[in-house]
Coordinates of C-alpha atoms and ligand atoms in Angstrom, one line a residue:
X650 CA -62.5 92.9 -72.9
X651 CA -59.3 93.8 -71.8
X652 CA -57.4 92.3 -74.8
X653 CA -60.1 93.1 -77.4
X654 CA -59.4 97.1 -76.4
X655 CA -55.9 97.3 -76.0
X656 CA -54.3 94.4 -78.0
X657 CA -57.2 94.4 -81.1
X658 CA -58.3 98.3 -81.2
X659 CA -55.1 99.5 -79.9
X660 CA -56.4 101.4 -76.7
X661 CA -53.4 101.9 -74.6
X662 CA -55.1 103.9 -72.2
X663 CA -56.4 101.2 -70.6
X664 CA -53.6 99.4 -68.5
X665 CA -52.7 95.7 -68.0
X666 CA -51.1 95.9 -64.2
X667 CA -52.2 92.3 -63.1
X668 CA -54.8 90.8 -65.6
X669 CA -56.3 88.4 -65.3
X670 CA -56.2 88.6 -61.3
X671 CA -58.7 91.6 -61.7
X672 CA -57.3 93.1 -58.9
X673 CA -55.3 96.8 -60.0
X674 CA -58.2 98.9 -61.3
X675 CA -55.8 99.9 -63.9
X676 CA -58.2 98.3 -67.0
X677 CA -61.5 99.7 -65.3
X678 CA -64.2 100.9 -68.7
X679 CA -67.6 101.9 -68.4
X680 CA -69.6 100.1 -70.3
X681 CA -73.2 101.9 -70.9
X682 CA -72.2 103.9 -68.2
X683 CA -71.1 101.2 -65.3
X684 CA -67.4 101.2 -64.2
X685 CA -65.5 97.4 -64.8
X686 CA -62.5 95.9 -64.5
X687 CA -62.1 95.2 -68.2
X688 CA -59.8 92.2 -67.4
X689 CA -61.9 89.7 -65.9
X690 CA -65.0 91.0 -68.2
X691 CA -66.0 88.6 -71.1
X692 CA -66.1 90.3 -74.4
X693 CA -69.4 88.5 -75.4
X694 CA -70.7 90.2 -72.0
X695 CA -70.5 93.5 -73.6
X696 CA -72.0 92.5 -76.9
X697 CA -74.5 95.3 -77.9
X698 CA -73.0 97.7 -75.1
X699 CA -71.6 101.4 -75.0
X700 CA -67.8 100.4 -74.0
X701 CA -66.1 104.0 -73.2
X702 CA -62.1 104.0 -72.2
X703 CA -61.0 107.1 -70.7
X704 CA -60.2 108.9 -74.0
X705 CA -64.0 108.5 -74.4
X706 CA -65.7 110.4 -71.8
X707 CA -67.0 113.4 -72.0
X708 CA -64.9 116.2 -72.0
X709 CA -66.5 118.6 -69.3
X710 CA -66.5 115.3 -67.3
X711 CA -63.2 114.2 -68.0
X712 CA -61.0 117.2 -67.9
X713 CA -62.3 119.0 -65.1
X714 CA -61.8 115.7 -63.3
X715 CA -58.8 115.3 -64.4
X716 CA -57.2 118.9 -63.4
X717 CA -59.0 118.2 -60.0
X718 CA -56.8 114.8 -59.5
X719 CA -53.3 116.9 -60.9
X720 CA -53.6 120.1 -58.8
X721 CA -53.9 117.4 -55.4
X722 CA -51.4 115.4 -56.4
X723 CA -53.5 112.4 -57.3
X724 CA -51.6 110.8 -59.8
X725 CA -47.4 110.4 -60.6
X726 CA -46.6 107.5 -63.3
X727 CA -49.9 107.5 -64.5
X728 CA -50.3 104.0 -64.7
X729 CA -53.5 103.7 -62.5
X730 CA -55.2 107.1 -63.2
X731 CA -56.9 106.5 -66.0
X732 CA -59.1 103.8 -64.7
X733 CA -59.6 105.3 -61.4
X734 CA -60.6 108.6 -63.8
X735 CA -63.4 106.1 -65.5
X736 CA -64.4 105.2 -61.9
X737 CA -64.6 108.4 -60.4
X738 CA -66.7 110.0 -63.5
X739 CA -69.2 107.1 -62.9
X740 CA -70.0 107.9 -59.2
X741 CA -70.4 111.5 -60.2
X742 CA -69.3 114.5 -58.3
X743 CA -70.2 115.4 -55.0
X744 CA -70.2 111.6 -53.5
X745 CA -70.5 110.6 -50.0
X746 CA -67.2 110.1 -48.0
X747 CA -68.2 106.4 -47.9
X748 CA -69.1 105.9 -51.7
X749 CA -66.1 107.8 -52.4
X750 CA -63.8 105.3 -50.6
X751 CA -66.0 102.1 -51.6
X752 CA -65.0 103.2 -55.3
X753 CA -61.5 103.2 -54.9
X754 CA -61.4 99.9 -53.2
X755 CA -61.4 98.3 -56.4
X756 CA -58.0 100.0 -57.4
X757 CA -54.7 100.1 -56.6
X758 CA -52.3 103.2 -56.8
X759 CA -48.6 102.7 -55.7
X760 CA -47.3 106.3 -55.8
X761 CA -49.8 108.6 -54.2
X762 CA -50.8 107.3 -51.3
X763 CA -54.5 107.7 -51.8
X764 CA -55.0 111.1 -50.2
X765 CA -55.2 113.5 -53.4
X766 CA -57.1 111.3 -54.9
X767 CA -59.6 111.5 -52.4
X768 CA -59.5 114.9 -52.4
X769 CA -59.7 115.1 -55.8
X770 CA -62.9 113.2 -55.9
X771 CA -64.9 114.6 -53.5
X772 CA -63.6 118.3 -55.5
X773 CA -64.4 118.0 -58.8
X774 CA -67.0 119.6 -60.4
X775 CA -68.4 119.1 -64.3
X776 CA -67.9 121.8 -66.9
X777 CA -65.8 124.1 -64.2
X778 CA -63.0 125.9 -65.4
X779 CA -60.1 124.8 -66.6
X780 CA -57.2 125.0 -63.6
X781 CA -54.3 126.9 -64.4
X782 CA -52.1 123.5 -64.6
X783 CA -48.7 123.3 -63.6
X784 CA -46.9 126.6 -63.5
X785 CA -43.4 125.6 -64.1
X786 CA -43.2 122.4 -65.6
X787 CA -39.5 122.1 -65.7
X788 CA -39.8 122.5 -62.2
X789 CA -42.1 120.1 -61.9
X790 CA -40.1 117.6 -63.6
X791 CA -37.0 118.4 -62.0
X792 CA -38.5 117.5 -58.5
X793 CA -40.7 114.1 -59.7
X794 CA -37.4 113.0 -61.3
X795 CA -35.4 114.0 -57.7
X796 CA -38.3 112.1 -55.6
X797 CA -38.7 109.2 -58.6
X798 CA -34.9 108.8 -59.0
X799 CA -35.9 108.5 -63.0
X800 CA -37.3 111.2 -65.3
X801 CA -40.8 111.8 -64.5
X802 CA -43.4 113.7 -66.5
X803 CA -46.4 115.1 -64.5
X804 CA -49.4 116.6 -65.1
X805 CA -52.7 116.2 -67.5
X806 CA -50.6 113.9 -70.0
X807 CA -49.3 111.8 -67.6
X808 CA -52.7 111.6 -65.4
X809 CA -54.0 110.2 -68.4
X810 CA -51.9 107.5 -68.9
X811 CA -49.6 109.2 -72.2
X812 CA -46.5 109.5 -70.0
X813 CA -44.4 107.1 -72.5
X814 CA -45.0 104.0 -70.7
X815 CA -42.9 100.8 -73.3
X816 CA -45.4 98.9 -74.0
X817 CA -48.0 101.9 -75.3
X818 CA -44.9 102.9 -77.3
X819 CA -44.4 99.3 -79.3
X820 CA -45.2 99.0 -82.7
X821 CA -48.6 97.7 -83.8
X822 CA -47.4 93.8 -85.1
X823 CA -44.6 93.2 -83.3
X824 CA -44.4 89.8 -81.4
X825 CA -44.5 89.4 -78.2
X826 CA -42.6 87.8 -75.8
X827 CA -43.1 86.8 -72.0
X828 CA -40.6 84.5 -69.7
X829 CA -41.3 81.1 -69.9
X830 CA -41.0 78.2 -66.8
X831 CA -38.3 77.1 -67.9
X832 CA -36.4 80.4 -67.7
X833 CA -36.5 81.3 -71.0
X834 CA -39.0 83.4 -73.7
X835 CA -42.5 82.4 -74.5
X836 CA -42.8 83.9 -78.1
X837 CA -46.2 84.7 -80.1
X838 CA -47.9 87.0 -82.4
X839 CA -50.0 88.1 -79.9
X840 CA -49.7 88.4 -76.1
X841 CA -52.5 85.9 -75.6
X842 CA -50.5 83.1 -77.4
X843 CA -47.5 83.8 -76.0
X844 CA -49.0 84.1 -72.2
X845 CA -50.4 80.8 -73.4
X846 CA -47.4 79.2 -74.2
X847 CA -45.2 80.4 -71.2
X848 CA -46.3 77.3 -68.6
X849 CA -46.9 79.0 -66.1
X850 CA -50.3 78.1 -63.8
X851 CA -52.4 81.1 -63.1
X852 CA -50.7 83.2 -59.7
X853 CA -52.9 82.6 -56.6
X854 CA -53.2 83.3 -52.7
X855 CA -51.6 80.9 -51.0
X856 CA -52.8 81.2 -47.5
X857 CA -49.4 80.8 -46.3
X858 CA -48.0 82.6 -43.4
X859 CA -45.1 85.2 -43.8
X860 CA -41.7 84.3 -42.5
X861 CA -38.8 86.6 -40.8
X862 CA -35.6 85.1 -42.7
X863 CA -32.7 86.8 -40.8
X864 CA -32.0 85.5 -38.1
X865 CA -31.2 88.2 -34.7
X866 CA -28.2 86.6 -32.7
X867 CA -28.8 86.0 -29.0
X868 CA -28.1 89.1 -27.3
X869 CA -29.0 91.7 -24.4
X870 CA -31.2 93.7 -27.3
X871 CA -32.8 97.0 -25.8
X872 CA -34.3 97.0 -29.4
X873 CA -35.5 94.4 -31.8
X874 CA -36.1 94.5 -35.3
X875 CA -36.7 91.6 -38.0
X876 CA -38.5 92.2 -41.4
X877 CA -39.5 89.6 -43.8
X878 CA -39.5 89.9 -47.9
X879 CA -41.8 93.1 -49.1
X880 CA -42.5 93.3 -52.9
X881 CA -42.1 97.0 -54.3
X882 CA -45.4 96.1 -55.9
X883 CA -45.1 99.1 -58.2
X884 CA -48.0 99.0 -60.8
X885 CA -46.7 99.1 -64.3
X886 CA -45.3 95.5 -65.0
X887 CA -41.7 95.6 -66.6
X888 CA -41.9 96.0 -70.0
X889 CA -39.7 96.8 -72.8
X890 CA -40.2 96.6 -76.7
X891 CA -37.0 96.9 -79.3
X892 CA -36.6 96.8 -83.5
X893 CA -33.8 94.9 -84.8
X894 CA -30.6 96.8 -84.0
X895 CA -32.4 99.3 -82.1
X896 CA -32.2 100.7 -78.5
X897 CA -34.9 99.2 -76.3
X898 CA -37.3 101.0 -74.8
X899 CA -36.9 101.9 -71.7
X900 CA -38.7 100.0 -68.4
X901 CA -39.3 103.1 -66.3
X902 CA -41.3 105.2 -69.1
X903 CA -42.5 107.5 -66.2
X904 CA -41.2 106.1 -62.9
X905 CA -43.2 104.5 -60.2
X906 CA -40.9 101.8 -59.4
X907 CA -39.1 103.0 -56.2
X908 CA -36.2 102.1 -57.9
X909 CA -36.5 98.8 -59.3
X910 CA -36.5 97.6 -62.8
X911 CA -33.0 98.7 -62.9
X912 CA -32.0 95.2 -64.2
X913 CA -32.6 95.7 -67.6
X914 CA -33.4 92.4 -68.7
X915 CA -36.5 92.9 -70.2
X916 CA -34.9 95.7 -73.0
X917 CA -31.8 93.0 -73.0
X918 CA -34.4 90.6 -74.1
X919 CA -36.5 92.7 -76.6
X920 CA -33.3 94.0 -78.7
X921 CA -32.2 90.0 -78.5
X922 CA -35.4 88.4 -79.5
X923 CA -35.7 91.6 -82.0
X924 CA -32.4 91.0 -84.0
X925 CA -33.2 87.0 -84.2
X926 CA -36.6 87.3 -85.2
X927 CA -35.6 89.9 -88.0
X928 CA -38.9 91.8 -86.3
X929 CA -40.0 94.1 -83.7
X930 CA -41.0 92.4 -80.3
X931 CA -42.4 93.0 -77.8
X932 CA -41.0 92.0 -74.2
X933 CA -43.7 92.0 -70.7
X934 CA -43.9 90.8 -67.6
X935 CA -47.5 89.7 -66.2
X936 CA -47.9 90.7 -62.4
X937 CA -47.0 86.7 -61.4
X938 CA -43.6 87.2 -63.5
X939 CA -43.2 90.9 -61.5
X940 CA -43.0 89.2 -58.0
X941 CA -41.5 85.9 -59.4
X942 CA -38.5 88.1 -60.9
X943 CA -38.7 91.3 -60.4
X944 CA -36.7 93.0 -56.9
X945 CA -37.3 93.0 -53.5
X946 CA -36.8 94.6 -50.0
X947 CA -34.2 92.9 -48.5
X948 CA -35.1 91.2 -44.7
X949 CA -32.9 92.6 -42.3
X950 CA -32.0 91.4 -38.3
X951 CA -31.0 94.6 -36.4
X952 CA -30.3 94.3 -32.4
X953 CA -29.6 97.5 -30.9
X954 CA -28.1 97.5 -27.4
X955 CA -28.7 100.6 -24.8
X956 CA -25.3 101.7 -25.1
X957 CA -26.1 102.2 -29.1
X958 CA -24.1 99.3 -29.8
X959 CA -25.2 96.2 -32.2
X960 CA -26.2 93.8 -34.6
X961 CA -27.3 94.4 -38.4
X962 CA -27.7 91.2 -40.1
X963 CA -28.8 91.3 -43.6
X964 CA -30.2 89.4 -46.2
X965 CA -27.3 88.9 -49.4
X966 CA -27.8 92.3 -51.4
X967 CA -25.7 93.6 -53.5
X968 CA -24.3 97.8 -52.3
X969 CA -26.4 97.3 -48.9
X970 CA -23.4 96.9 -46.4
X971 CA -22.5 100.4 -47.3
X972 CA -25.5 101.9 -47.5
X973 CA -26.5 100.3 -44.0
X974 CA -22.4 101.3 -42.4
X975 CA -23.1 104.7 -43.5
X976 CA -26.3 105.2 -41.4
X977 CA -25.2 103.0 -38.3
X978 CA -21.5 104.0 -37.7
X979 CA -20.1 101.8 -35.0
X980 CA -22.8 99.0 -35.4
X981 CA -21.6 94.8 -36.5
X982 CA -22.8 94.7 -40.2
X983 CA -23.0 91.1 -41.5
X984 CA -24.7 89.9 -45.0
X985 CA -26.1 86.8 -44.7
X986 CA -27.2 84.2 -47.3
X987 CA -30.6 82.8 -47.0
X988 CA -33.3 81.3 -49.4
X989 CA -35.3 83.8 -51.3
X990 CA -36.1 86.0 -54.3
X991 CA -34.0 88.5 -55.7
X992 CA -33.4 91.7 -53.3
X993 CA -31.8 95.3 -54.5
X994 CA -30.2 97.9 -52.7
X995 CA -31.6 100.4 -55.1
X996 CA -35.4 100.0 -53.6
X997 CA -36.3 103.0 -52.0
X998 CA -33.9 104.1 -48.8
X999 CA -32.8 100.1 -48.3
X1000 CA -31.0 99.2 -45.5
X1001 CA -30.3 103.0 -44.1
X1002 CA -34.0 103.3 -43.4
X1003 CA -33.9 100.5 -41.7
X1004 CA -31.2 101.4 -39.7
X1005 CA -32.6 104.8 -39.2
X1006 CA -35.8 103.5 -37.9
X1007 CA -34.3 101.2 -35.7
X1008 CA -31.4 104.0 -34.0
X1009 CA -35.2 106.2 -34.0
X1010 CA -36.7 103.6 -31.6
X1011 CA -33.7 103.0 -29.6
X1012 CA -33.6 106.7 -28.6
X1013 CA -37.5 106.8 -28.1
X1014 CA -37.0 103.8 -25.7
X1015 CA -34.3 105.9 -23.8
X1016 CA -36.4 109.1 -23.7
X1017 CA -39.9 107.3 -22.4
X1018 CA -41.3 107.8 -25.8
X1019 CA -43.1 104.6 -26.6
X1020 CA -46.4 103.2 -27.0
X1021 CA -49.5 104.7 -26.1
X1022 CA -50.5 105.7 -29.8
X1023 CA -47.9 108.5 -30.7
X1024 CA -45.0 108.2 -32.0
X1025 CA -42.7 111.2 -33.4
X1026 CA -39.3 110.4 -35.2
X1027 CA -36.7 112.9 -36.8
X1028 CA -35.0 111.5 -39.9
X1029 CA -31.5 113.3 -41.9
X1030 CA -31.3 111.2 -45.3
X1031 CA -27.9 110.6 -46.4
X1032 CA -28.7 113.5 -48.9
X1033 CA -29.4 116.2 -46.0
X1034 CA -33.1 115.7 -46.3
X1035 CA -34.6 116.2 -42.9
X1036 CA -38.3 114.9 -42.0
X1037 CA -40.6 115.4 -38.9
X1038 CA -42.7 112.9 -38.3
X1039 CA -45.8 112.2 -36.0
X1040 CA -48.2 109.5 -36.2
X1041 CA -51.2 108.5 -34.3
X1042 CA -52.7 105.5 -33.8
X1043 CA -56.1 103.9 -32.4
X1044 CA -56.6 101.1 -29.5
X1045 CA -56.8 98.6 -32.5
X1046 CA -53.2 99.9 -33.5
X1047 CA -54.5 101.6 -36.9
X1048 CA -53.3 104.5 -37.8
X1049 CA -55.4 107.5 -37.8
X1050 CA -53.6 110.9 -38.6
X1051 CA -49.9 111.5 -39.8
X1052 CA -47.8 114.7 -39.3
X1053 CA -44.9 115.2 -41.4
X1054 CA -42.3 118.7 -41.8
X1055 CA -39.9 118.5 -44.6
X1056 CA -37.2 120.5 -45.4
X1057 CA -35.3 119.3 -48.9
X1058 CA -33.8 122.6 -49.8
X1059 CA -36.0 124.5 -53.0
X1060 CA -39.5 123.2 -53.5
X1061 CA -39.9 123.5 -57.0
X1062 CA -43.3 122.3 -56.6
X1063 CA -44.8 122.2 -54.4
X1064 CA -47.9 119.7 -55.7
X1065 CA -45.2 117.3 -56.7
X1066 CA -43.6 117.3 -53.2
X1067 CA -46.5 116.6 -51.3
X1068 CA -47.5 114.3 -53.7
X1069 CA -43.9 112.0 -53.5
X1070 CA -44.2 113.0 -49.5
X1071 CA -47.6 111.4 -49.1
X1072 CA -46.6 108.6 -51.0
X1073 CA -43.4 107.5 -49.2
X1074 CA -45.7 108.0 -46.1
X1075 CA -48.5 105.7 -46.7
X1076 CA -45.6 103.0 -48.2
X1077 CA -44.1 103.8 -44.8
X1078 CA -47.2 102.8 -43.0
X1079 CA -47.6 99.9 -45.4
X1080 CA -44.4 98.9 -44.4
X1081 CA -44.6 98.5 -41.0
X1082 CA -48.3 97.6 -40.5
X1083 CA -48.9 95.3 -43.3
X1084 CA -46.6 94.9 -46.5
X1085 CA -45.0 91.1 -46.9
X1086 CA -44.7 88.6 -49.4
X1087 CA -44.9 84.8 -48.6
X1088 CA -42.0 82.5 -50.0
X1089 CA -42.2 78.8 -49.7
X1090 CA -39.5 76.8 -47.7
X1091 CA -36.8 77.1 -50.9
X1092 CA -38.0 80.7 -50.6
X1093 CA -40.0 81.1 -54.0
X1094 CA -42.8 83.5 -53.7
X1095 CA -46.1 81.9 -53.4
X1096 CA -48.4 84.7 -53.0
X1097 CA -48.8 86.0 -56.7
X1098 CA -51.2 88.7 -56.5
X1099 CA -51.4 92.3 -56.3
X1100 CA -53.7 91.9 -53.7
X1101 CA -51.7 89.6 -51.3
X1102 CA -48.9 92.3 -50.6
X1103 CA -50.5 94.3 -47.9
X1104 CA -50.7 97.6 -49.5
X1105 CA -53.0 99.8 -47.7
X1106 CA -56.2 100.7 -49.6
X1107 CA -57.5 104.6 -49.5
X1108 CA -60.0 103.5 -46.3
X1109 CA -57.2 102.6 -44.1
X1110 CA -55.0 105.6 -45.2
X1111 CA -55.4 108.1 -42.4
X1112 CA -55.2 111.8 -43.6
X1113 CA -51.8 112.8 -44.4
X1114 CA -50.6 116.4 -43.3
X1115 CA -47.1 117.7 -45.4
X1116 CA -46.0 120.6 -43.7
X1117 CA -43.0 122.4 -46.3
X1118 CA -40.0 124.0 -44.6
X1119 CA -37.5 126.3 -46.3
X1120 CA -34.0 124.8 -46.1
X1121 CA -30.6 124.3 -48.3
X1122 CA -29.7 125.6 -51.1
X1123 CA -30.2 122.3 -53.7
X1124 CA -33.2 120.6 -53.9
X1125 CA -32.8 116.9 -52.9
X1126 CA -34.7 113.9 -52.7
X1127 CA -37.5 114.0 -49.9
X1128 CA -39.5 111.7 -49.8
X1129 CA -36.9 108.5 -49.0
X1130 CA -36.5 110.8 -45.5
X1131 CA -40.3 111.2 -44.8
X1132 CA -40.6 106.9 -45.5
X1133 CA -37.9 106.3 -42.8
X1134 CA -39.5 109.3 -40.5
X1135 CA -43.1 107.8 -40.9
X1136 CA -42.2 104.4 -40.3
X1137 CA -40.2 105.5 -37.7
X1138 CA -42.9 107.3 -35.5
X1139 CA -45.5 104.2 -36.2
X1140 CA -43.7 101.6 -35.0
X1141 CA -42.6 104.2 -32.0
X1142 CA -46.5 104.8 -31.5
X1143 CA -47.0 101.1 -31.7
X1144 CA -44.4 100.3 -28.6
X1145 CA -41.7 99.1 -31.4
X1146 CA -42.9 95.6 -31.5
X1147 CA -40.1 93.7 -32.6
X1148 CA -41.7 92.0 -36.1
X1149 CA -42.6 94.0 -39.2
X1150 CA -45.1 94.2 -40.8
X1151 CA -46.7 94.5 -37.7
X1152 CA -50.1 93.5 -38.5
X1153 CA -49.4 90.2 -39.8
X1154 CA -46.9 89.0 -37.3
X1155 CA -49.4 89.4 -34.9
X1156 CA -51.8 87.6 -36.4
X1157 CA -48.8 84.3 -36.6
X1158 CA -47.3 84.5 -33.4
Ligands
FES1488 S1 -55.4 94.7 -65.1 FE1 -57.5 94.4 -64.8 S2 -57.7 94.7 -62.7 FE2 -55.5 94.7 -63.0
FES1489 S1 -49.8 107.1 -59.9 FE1 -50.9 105.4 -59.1 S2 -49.6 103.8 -59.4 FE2 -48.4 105.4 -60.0

């Protein structure tokens, strides 16, 4: 159903962000009224149905739903929104906290960490008035592009997924090209043949345990820390689409991807394939391609003696022995080659949160401040950015309530703020508790799915409180500062266990 809507009718509202897994929410339809994941539905299923995308439903559904999920900071890129919109119109407003949350399990949002959208949900009412919208959308902009390091749109547009994502943009005809297994292009006329031609198996759950690649030297550590590979997992695959002799579009059509997709190889591709073929093409990545190609966290080894001095041992990254010297002054750097995908030292706060964090747990140990379910961590950003952060946890070591004061000089907005800030603190929480992706012993990812990264869904987000403080006179990125804070305080509250994500190692060792 997927591919009849968006590939045959031309229904770019609906989103491809891991079909055919059927595990992103981004292609969920009603059809005759019943929200589904139009990816893993058969078209012949629907034969004789009402099949309505989100341009489709009614308006005094649709836009007061819509305004509820913008003014709470329920959607950024876009990418997700407009099937979570379909789902939430179909439950109906006023649901039960436990409906509520059972609907969104089906879904997956990267940016937003869950909170406004839950909010949103349980606020919306049919045919109310119109909100008032963003009231300075320059403003707006300005901050999402600060806290997205890309230009960012925001607001109604965006929510419904029109926020200029490539491959909306591409021309209806153009072939299509995917990478191939044997590291080149899989070209067709439409994405189905050339997904069909690119040899690639299906992507799958392997099963197989996570691994800590960096090795920590022997050492009289007051404080341990090891982290294995995390995907950025950001929602809209890379994607790019270019006419002969023209200028590709751009991957990062509204941000969202913590700053990956920076390698350009996709709009390389598309203005290559475009000027041999004589013909607009088409270049995307399916979600296996994503974590087969795409970016991620690098692993890191950090030993931190009482006296403040150490180890940081890191896995080979391009840029991250400065960003990591800059935050631990004094501490043995060393980049270390080990088997693996492709890392970046543009992902979000790389190697100085990790750093950060592990300087933040040193001192707690010093001051008494560990374990017993709280955990509070103050974080500068290299920017000036300064974050507050408390977390809570239960006996079970879940998190139940996060505090967070930020100070990042002029608000702008302050929707969009809170929106980036409760973001970077579930992916914080993510982080620590849960986020890893399995490689093989030559270190190719085995876990393939969107599902198999250990991002937090909406019912294990605990509420998320943003406190705003006044402070400098430039705005500046806050977000990357509440991410190192957050993470920070959990693994504080946790008794700074030395293997991250937390959940998973414990259930290895
Ligand atoms: S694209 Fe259908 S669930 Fe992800
Ligand atoms: S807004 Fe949900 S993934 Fe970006």
């Amino acid at each position: 159903l997927l591919s009849a809507l968006r590939e045959e009718l031309g229904l770019r509202s609906v989103k491809d962000g891991c079909s055919p897994q059927g595990q992103c929410g981004c292609c969920t339809v009603l059809v005759d009224g019943v929200a589904r994941v139009a990816c893993v539905t058969a078209v012949r299923r629907v034969a004789g149905s009402q099949v309505t995308t989100v341009d489709g439903l009614d308006p005094t559904v649709r836009d007061p739903l819509v305004a509820a999920i913008v003014a709470r900071g329920g959607s950024q890129c876009g990418f997700c929104t407009p099937g979570i919109v379909c789902r939430l119109a179909a439950l109906g407003p006023d649901p039960d906290p436990g409906a509520l949350e059972r609907a969104l399990l089906a879904h997956l949002c990267r940016c937003t960490g869950w909170r406004g959208l839950l909010a949103a949900g349980r606020a919306w009412q049919p045919a109310s008035p119109a909100s008032q919208g963003i009231v300075d959308p320059e403003a707006a902009y300005r901050r999402a592009a600060l806290e997205g390091g890309t230009a960012q749109t925001v607001g109604t547009e965006a929510a419904l997924g029109r926020a200029g994502f490539a491959d909306d943009l591409a021309p209806p005809g153009a072939m299509v090209a995917v990478p191939s297994s044997d590291g080149g292009w899989s070209i067709g006329e439409t994405l189905a043949a050339a997904r069909a031609g690119s040899g690639w198996p299906p992507g799958r759950r392997s099963g197989r345990a996570l691994s800590w690649p960096v090795a920590l030297p022997e050492g009289d550590w007051a404080v341990r820390l090891q982290t294995t590979w995390v995907e950025p997992a950001y929602l809209e695959p890379d994607a790019s689409w270019c006419r002969p002799g023209g200028i590709p579009a751009s991957s990062t059509g509204n941000g969202g991807a913590f700053g990956a997709k920076r390698d350009g190889r996709v709009g390389a591709a598309a203005r290559r394939l475009a000027d041999e073929y004589g013909r607009p093409v088409r270049v995307l990545y399916t979600r296996e391609d994503v974590v087969r190609l795409g970016p991620k966290r690098p692993p890191v080894a950090i030993g931190l003696r009482a006296d403040g001095s150490g180890v940081v041992r890191v896995a080979r990254t391009d840029g991250i022995v400065p960003a990591i010297t800059a935050a631990g002054r004094g501490l043995v750097v060393e980049e270390v080659d080990v088997a693996g995908p492709p890392t970046s030292s543009a992902l979000r706060a790389a190697g100085w949160a990790e750093v950060t964090v592990a300087l933040a747990g040193l001192a707690a140990s010093r001051d008494g401040r560990v374990g017993g379910g709280v955990g509070a961590a103050t974080v500068t950003s290299p920017l000036g950015a300064c974050a507050e952060a408390e977390v809570h946890t239960d006996g079970a070591g879940a998190p139940t309530d996060v505090r967070v004061s930020l100070s990042c000089g002029p608000v702008l907005d302050e929707v969009v703020v809170r929106s980036y800030a409760v973001g970077a603190a579930h992916m914080a929480l993510g982080w620590v508790l849960s986020e890893g992706l399995a490689v093989d012993e030559r270190g190719v990812p085995v876990d393939l799915t969107i599902r198999s990264f250990g991002v937090l869904r909406a019912r294990d987000t605990p509420p998320i409180e943003i406190r705003l403080l006044e402070g400098g006179a430039e705005p500046v990125n806050g977000s990357d500062a509440v991410f190192a804070a957050v993470a920070a305080a959990t693994w504080i509250a946790l008794g700074l266990p030395p293997r991250w994500p937390i959940a998973r190692a414990v259930a290895v060792s």
